Amino acid sequence: MTPAVPSRRHAIAAELRAQISTGNLKAGERLPSETQLATHYKVSTPTLRNALALLQAEGVIEKVHGKGNFIRPPLRRITYAGGGRTPFDPALQVSIRTTNLGARGHLRALLRVSSNSPLTEFLCITHEGQSPHSLARIYVPRDLAPAVQLGLPPRLPGVEAISTKFRETVTARLPTPEEATTLRISSTLAVLSITSVAADATGRVLQAAILVLPGDRADAVFTTHPMTEERETEG
């Protein structure tokens, strides 16, 4: 059987990838314009853009609106360990924006509150240099908002001590248009979306957080503790 011939976009992406891996193209360097690259490779501009899109989806390059395509530096990995425990990395900067809003739609269900109940949203975005790294949206009932620790990982001080339940839902999905724009990632790059809800002993929800980690830099580690001794005692 004759081996399949790679398409032009894949061949161009492979050549650029090789130049990056060998150091001929260095981190932070801007690529020639799309027109120049299309002329160099003797392809149409759409074909060239398709090749660049492959590298953008891999996190190898990033397109900065109005400036061009740049080689991304090696991405700092994020390890999510469950229970909101994402290690704080001092090399990352955090920007926080606070917004007051009323509970609607999925927020009502997450926080178990009535429609339009006053909430405070904390939008936390981590940055590595000039590049966005991850984002989290933390929602807290307004009367609890002053007690929130403004930082990552999203949690309330003392939540673990008073909480009897910490529920998490982990989903791999494509980013929303807003997430793709905020994180400057391709709309075809999957993200790890972690929704966590912390409740106290009475069942009142203390906070709900949605953490979004781009799939090209995220790992999730969950540890299960066997209940062997308990089962033996019951037996």
Short mmCIF file of C-alpha atoms in Angstrom, two decimals:
data_model
loop_
_atom_site.label_atom_id
_atom_site.label_comp_id
_atom_site.label_asym_id
_atom_site.label_seq_id
_atom_site.Cartn_x
_atom_site.Cartn_y
_atom_site.Cartn_z
CA MET A 1 0.00 0.00 0.00
CA THR A 2 1.36 3.41 -0.95
CA PRO A 3 1.81 5.62 2.13
CA ALA A 4 -0.46 8.66 2.25
CA VAL A 5 1.18 11.88 1.18
CA PRO A 6 0.78 14.56 3.88
CA SER A 7 -1.32 17.53 2.88
CA ARG A 8 0.42 20.85 2.30
CA ARG A 9 -0.91 22.31 5.54
CA HIS A 10 0.43 19.34 7.52
CA ALA A 11 3.77 19.48 5.69
CA ILE A 12 4.13 23.22 6.41
CA ALA A 13 3.16 22.73 10.05
CA ALA A 14 5.71 19.91 10.35
CA GLU A 15 8.49 22.06 8.90
CA LEU A 16 7.72 24.99 11.19
CA ARG A 17 7.45 22.60 14.16
CA ALA A 18 10.89 21.20 13.33
CA GLN A 19 12.41 24.68 13.11
CA ILE A 20 10.97 25.51 16.52
CA SER A 21 12.16 22.26 18.14
CA THR A 22 15.70 22.71 16.79
CA GLY A 23 15.88 26.33 17.96
CA ASN A 24 15.99 27.92 14.51
CA LEU A 25 12.82 29.71 15.55
CA LYS A 26 13.05 30.80 19.18
CA ALA A 27 10.45 31.40 21.89
CA GLY A 28 8.98 34.89 21.69
CA GLU A 29 10.05 35.37 18.08
CA ARG A 30 7.47 36.67 15.63
CA LEU A 31 6.93 34.62 12.49
CA PRO A 32 7.03 36.31 9.08
CA SER A 33 3.67 37.64 7.97
CA GLU A 34 1.10 35.18 6.62
CA THR A 35 1.55 36.66 3.13
CA GLN A 36 5.32 36.18 3.30
CA LEU A 37 4.97 32.60 4.55
CA ALA A 38 2.39 31.78 1.88
CA THR A 39 4.78 33.10 -0.79
CA HIS A 40 7.71 31.18 0.70
CA TYR A 41 5.81 27.88 0.73
CA LYS A 42 4.06 28.62 -2.59
CA VAL A 43 0.57 28.07 -1.21
CA SER A 44 -2.56 30.16 -0.89
CA THR A 45 -3.08 32.27 2.21
CA PRO A 46 -6.00 30.07 3.42
CA THR A 47 -3.79 26.97 3.18
CA LEU A 48 -1.04 28.74 5.14
CA ARG A 49 -3.54 29.82 7.80
CA ASN A 50 -4.76 26.23 8.12
CA ALA A 51 -1.17 25.14 8.76
CA LEU A 52 -0.73 27.82 11.41
CA ALA A 53 -4.05 26.80 12.98
CA LEU A 54 -2.63 23.32 13.59
CA LEU A 55 0.28 24.80 15.54
CA GLN A 56 -2.01 27.20 17.39
CA ALA A 57 -4.20 24.27 18.49
CA GLU A 58 -1.08 22.51 19.80
CA GLY A 59 -0.04 25.58 21.76
CA VAL A 60 3.18 25.90 19.75
CA ILE A 61 2.40 29.37 18.43
CA GLU A 62 -0.09 32.04 19.38
CA LYS A 63 -1.75 34.68 17.26
CA VAL A 64 -1.85 38.13 18.83
CA HIS A 65 -4.50 40.31 17.24
CA GLY A 66 -2.95 43.12 15.23
CA LYS A 67 0.62 41.94 15.86
CA GLY A 68 1.03 38.56 14.18
CA ASN A 69 1.99 34.99 15.09
CA PHE A 70 4.56 34.36 17.82
CA ILE A 71 6.45 31.28 19.02
CA ARG A 72 5.17 30.42 22.46
CA PRO A 73 7.66 29.69 25.24
CA PRO A 74 7.42 26.23 26.86
CA LEU A 75 4.15 26.21 28.76
CA ARG A 76 4.18 26.01 32.54
CA ARG A 77 2.14 22.96 33.55
CA ILE A 78 -0.80 23.25 35.95
CA THR A 79 -1.58 20.27 38.19
CA TYR A 80 -5.07 20.25 39.64
CA ALA A 81 -5.16 17.99 42.69
CA GLY A 82 -8.85 18.11 43.56
CA GLY A 83 -10.69 19.99 46.27
CA GLY A 84 -9.64 23.31 44.79
CA ARG A 85 -6.00 22.54 45.49
CA THR A 86 -4.20 24.06 42.51
CA PRO A 87 -0.68 24.85 43.73
CA PHE A 88 0.08 28.56 43.71
CA ASP A 89 3.02 29.35 41.47
CA PRO A 90 4.82 32.56 42.44
CA ALA A 91 5.99 32.92 38.82
CA LEU A 92 2.38 33.59 37.79
CA GLN A 93 0.66 36.93 38.29
CA VAL A 94 -3.04 37.07 39.16
CA SER A 95 -5.48 39.76 38.09
CA ILE A 96 -8.88 39.90 39.79
CA ARG A 97 -12.03 41.68 38.68
CA THR A 98 -15.08 41.89 40.96
CA THR A 99 -18.66 42.18 39.72
CA ASN A 100 -21.98 42.24 41.59
CA LEU A 101 -24.84 40.42 39.89
CA GLY A 102 -28.07 38.57 40.54
CA ALA A 103 -28.33 34.78 40.47
CA ARG A 104 -29.75 33.46 37.21
CA GLY A 105 -29.86 30.19 35.28
CA HIS A 106 -27.11 27.74 36.23
CA LEU A 107 -25.91 29.99 39.08
CA ARG A 108 -29.21 29.55 40.88
CA ALA A 109 -28.80 25.79 40.72
CA LEU A 110 -25.12 25.81 41.71
CA LEU A 111 -25.59 28.08 44.73
CA ARG A 112 -29.10 26.84 45.61
CA VAL A 113 -30.48 30.36 45.87
CA SER A 114 -33.59 32.07 44.59
CA SER A 115 -33.71 34.04 41.35
CA ASN A 116 -31.78 37.33 41.41
CA SER A 117 -30.27 36.65 44.85
CA PRO A 118 -27.31 39.05 45.20
CA LEU A 119 -23.98 37.44 44.33
CA THR A 120 -20.42 38.61 43.93
CA GLU A 121 -18.36 37.23 41.03
CA PHE A 122 -14.56 37.19 41.23
CA LEU A 123 -12.93 36.73 37.82
CA CYS A 124 -9.36 35.56 38.46
CA ILE A 125 -6.93 35.31 35.54
CA THR A 126 -3.37 34.08 35.96
CA HIS A 127 -0.65 35.39 33.65
CA GLU A 128 2.78 34.09 32.74
CA GLY A 129 4.53 37.20 31.51
CA GLN A 130 2.11 38.74 29.03
CA SER A 131 0.31 35.46 28.28
CA PRO A 132 -2.93 34.47 30.06
CA HIS A 133 -2.52 31.08 31.71
CA SER A 134 -5.82 30.06 33.34
CA LEU A 135 -9.04 31.60 34.54
CA ALA A 136 -11.51 31.04 37.35
CA ARG A 137 -14.92 32.50 38.07
CA ILE A 138 -15.85 32.38 41.75
CA TYR A 139 -19.43 33.06 42.82
CA VAL A 140 -20.25 33.87 46.43
CA PRO A 141 -23.50 34.97 48.11
CA ARG A 142 -23.13 38.70 48.76
CA ASP A 143 -23.22 38.39 52.56
CA LEU A 144 -20.23 36.03 52.42
CA ALA A 145 -18.24 37.92 49.81
CA PRO A 146 -16.16 40.07 52.22
CA ALA A 147 -14.65 36.89 53.68
CA VAL A 148 -13.38 35.57 50.34
CA GLN A 149 -9.67 35.10 49.90
CA LEU A 150 -8.82 36.96 46.71
CA GLY A 151 -6.42 34.59 45.00
CA LEU A 152 -6.00 31.17 43.52
CA PRO A 153 -7.00 28.49 44.19
CA PRO A 154 -10.57 29.72 44.60
CA ARG A 155 -11.69 28.95 48.13
CA LEU A 156 -13.00 30.56 51.27
CA PRO A 157 -10.75 30.71 54.32
CA GLY A 158 -11.69 27.85 56.60
CA VAL A 159 -13.96 26.18 54.05
CA GLU A 160 -12.36 22.79 54.62
CA ALA A 161 -12.80 23.05 58.36
CA ILE A 162 -16.53 23.79 58.28
CA SER A 163 -17.58 22.13 55.05
CA THR A 164 -19.12 18.68 55.06
CA LYS A 165 -19.34 18.47 51.30
CA PHE A 166 -17.12 19.61 48.47
CA ARG A 167 -18.57 18.49 45.14
CA GLU A 168 -16.61 18.72 41.91
CA THR A 169 -17.49 18.08 38.31
CA VAL A 170 -14.64 17.75 35.82
CA THR A 171 -15.41 18.15 32.12
CA ALA A 172 -13.23 18.20 29.01
CA ARG A 173 -14.83 20.49 26.42
CA LEU A 174 -14.13 23.16 23.84
CA PRO A 175 -13.76 26.70 25.20
CA THR A 176 -16.52 29.23 24.87
CA PRO A 177 -15.71 32.13 22.51
CA GLU A 178 -15.15 34.36 25.55
CA GLU A 179 -12.78 31.83 27.16
CA ALA A 180 -10.82 31.38 23.93
CA THR A 181 -10.42 35.15 23.59
CA THR A 182 -9.50 35.70 27.25
CA LEU A 183 -6.94 32.88 27.32
CA ARG A 184 -5.74 33.59 23.76
CA ILE A 185 -6.12 29.97 22.72
CA SER A 186 -7.56 28.29 19.65
CA SER A 187 -11.29 27.62 19.71
CA THR A 188 -10.40 24.01 18.79
CA LEU A 189 -8.15 23.44 21.84
CA ALA A 190 -9.97 21.49 24.55
CA VAL A 191 -10.04 22.89 28.07
CA LEU A 192 -10.39 21.19 31.43
CA SER A 193 -13.40 22.76 33.13
CA ILE A 194 -13.74 22.09 36.87
CA THR A 195 -16.91 23.18 38.65
CA SER A 196 -16.65 22.97 42.44
CA VAL A 197 -19.27 23.70 45.06
CA ALA A 198 -18.52 24.00 48.79
CA ALA A 199 -21.31 23.71 51.37
CA ASP A 200 -21.29 23.92 55.16
CA ALA A 201 -22.75 21.44 57.66
CA THR A 202 -26.24 22.90 57.24
CA GLY A 203 -26.15 22.45 53.47
CA ARG A 204 -25.77 26.14 52.69
CA VAL A 205 -23.53 26.69 49.66
CA LEU A 206 -20.57 28.89 50.57
CA GLN A 207 -19.20 29.31 47.07
CA ALA A 208 -19.25 27.91 43.57
CA ALA A 209 -16.21 28.13 41.34
CA ILE A 210 -15.60 27.36 37.69
CA LEU A 211 -11.93 26.84 36.90
CA VAL A 212 -10.88 26.68 33.23
CA LEU A 213 -7.47 25.18 32.37
CA PRO A 214 -6.29 24.97 28.73
CA GLY A 215 -5.70 21.34 27.77
CA ASP A 216 -2.19 22.01 26.48
CA ARG A 217 -0.90 22.73 29.99
CA ALA A 218 -3.22 20.99 32.47
CA ASP A 219 -3.07 17.75 34.45
CA ALA A 220 -5.62 16.54 36.98
CA VAL A 221 -4.61 14.23 39.82
CA PHE A 222 -7.14 12.70 42.19
CA THR A 223 -6.19 10.50 45.16
CA THR A 224 -8.60 7.87 46.48
CA HIS A 225 -8.17 6.53 50.01
CA PRO A 226 -9.43 2.92 50.30
CA MET A 227 -11.80 2.32 53.20
CA THR A 228 -10.35 -1.11 54.00
CA GLU A 229 -10.28 -0.70 57.79
CA GLU A 230 -13.85 0.56 57.92
CA ARG A 231 -15.09 -2.33 55.80
CA GLU A 232 -13.22 -4.83 57.97
CA THR A 233 -14.80 -3.35 61.10
CA GLU A 234 -18.25 -3.52 59.55
CA GLY A 235 -17.60 -7.14 58.59
#
